[in-house]
mmCIF file of C-alpha atoms in Angstrom:
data_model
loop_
_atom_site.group_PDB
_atom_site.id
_atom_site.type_symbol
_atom_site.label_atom_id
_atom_site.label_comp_id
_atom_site.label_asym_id
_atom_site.label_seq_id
_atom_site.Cartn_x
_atom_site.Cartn_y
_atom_site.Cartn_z
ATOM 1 C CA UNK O 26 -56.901 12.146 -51.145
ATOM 2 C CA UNK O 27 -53.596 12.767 -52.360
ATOM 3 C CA UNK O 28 -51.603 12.392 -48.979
ATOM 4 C CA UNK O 29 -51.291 16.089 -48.428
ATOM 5 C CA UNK O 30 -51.411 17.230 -45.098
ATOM 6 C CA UNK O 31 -51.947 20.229 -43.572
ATOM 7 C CA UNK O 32 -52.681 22.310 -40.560
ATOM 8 C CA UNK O 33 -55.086 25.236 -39.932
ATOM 9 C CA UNK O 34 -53.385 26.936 -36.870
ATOM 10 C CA UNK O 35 -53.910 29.905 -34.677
ATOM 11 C CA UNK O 36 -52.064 32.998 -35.141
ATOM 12 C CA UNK O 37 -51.292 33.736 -31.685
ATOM 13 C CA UNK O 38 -53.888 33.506 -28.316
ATOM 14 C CA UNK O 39 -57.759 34.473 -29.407
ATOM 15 C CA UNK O 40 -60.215 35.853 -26.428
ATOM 16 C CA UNK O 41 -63.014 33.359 -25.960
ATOM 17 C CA UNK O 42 -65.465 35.672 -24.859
ATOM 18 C CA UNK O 43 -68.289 34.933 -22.882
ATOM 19 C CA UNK O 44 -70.862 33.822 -26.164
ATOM 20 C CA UNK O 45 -69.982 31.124 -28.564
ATOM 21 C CA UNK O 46 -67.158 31.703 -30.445
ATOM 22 C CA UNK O 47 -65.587 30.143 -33.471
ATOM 23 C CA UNK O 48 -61.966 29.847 -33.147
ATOM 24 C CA UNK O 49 -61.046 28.056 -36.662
ATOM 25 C CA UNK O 50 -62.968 28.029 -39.081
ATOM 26 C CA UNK O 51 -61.653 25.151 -41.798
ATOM 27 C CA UNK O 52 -62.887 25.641 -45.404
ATOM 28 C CA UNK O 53 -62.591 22.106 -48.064
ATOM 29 C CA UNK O 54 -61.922 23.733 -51.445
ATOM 30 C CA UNK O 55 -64.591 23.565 -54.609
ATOM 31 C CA UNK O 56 -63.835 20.403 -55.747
ATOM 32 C CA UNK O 57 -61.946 18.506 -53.350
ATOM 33 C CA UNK O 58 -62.705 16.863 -50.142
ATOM 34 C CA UNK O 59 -60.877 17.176 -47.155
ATOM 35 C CA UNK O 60 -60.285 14.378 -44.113
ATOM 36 C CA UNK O 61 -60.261 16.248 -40.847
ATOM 37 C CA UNK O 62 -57.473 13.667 -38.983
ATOM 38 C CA UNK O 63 -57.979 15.651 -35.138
ATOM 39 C CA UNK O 64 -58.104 18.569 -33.458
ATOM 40 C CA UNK O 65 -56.879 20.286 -30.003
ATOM 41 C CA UNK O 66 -57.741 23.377 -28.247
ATOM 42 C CA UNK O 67 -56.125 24.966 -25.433
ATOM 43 C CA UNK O 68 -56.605 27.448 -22.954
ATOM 44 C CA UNK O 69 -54.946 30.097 -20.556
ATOM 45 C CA UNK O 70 -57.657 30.674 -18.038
ATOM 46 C CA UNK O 71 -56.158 32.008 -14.404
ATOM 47 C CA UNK O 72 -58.478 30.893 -11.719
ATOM 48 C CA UNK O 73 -59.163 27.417 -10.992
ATOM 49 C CA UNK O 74 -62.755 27.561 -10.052
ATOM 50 C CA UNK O 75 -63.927 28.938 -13.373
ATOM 51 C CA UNK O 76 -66.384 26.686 -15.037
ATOM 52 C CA UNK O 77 -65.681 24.474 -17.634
ATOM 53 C CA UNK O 78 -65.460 25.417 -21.552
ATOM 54 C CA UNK O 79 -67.437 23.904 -23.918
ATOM 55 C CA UNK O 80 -65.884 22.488 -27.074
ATOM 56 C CA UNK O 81 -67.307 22.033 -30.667
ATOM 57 C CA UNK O 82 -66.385 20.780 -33.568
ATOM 58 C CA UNK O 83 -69.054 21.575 -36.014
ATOM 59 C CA UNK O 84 -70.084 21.761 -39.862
ATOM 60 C CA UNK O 85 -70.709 25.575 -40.489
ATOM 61 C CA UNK O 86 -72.977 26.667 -43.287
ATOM 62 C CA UNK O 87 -71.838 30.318 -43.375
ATOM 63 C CA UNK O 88 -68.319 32.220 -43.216
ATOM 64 C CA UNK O 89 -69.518 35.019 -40.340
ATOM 65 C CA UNK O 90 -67.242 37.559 -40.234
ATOM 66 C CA UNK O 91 -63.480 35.837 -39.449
ATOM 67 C CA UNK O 92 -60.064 36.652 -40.361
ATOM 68 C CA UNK O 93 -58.222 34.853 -42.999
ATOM 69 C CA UNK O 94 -56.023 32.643 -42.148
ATOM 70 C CA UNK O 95 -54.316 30.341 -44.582
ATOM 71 C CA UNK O 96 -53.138 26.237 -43.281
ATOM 72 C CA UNK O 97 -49.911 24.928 -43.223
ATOM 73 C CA UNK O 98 -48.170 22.083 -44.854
ATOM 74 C CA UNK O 99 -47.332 19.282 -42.283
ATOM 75 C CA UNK O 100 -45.947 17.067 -45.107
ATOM 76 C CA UNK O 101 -43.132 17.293 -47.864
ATOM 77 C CA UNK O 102 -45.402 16.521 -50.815
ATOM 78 C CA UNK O 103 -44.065 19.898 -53.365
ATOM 79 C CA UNK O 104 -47.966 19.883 -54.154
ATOM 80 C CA UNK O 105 -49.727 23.418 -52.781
ATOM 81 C CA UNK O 106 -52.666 23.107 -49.647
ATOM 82 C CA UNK O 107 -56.032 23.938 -51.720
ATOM 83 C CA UNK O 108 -57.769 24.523 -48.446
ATOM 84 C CA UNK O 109 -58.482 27.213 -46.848
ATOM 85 C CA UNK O 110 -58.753 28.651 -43.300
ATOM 86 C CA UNK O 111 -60.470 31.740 -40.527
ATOM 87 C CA UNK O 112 -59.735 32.502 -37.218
ATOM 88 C CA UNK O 113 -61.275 34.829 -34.590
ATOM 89 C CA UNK O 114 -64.919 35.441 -35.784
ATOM 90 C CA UNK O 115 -66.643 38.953 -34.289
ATOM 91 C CA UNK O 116 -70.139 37.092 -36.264
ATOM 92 C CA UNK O 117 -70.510 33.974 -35.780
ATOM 93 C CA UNK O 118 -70.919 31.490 -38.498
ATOM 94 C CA UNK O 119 -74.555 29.821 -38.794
ATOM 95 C CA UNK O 120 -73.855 26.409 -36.830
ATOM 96 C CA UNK O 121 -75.295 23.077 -38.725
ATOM 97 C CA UNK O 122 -74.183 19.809 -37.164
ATOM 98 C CA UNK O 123 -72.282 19.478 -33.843
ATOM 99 C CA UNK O 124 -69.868 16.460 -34.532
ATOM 100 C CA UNK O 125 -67.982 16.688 -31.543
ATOM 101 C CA UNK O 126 -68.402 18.330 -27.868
ATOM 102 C CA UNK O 127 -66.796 18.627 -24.499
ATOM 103 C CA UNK O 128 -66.231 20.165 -21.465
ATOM 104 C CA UNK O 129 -62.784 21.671 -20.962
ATOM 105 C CA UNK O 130 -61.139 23.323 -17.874
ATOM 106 C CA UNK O 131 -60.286 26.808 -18.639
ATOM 107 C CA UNK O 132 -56.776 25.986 -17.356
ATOM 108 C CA UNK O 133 -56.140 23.103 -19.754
ATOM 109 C CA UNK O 134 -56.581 21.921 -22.986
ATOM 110 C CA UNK O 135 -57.556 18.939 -24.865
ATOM 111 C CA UNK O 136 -56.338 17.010 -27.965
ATOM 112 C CA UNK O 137 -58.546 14.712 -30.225
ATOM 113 C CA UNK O 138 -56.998 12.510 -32.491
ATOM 114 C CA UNK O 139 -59.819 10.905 -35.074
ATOM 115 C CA UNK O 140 -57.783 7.759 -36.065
ATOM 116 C CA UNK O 141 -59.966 5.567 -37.874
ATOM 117 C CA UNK O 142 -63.302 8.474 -36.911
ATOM 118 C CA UNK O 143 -61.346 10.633 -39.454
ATOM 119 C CA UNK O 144 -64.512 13.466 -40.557
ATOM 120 C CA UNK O 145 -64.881 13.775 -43.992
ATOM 121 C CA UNK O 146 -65.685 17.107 -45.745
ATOM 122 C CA UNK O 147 -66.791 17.523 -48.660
ATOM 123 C CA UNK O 148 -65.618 20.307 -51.218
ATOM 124 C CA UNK O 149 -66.708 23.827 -50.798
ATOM 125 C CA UNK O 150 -67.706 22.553 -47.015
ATOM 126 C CA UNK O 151 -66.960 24.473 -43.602
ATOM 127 C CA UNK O 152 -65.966 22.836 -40.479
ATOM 128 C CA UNK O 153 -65.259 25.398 -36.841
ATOM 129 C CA UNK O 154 -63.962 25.056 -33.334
ATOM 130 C CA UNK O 155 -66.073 26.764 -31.505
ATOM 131 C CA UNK O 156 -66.122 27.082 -27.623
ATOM 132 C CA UNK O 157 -68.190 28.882 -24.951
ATOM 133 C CA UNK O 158 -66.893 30.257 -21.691
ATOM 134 C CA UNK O 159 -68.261 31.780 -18.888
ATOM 135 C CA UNK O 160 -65.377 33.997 -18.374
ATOM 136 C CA UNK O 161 -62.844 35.195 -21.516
ATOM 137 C CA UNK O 162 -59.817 33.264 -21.495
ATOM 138 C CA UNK O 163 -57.072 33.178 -24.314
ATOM 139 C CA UNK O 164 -57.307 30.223 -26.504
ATOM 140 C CA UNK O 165 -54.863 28.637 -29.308
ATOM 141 C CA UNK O 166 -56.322 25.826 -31.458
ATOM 142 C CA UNK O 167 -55.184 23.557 -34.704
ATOM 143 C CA UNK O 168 -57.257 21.466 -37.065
ATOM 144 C CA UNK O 169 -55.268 18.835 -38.755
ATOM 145 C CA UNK O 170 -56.388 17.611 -42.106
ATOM 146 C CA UNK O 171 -55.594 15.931 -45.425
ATOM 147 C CA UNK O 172 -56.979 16.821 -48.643
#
């Protein structure tokens, strides 16, 4: 890890659907690892009895069918972000290991920092945020990381 830190962001408010979805889909470059530091998600939902979203933050062994979307630096290090990033799939990755879920309201949002539970990846290695709705709602989601 050379202290460079970055951020794989949302363009502007996806549609969850009402399937799983992957939202971000973070990609570790050949041959370096990453160190996912947290993650939030947020959502835009307009009643308040809709049910609860469910959250993941998985290990994806496929790229689906997303659109590119490169990270941004969070640091000052001159050095460029290797990583990188997808947003909005229309076919879903293939899902591997769930390494974190929860239940969100679709009103609200929820931010996971991984101090000291920082996830590894290891190069050439996919992480998403995927969530499932019962109703669509907008979402906007970040990854933070440091490769």
């Amino acid at each position: 890890m050379a202290g460079n830190f970055g951020a794989l962001t949302t363009s502007a408010a996806v549609s969850s659907t009402t399937s799983a979805k992957t939202i971000l889909q973070l990609i570790a470059p050949a041959n370096t690892s990453l160190r996912v530091q947290g993650f939030g998600v947020f959502f835009a939902g307009v009643s308040v009895t809709d049910a609860p979203i469910v959250v993941e933050l998985l290990r994806q062994t496929t790229a689906g069918t997303v659109t590119s979307r490169t990270p941004l630096k969070r640091g000052v290090s001159a050095t460029a972000l290797q990583a990188t990033g997808a947003e909005n799939a229309t076919v879903e990755p293939t899902a591997s290991d769930i390494l974190w879920s929860g239940a969100v309201h679709p009103q609200m949002g929820v931010e996971i920092p991984l101090v000291g539970k920082e996830i590894q990846m290891d190069g050439g290695t996919r992480l998403g945020l995927r969530v499932t709705a019962a109703v669509s709602v907008n979402v906007r989601a970040h990854i933070d990381f440091e490769e």
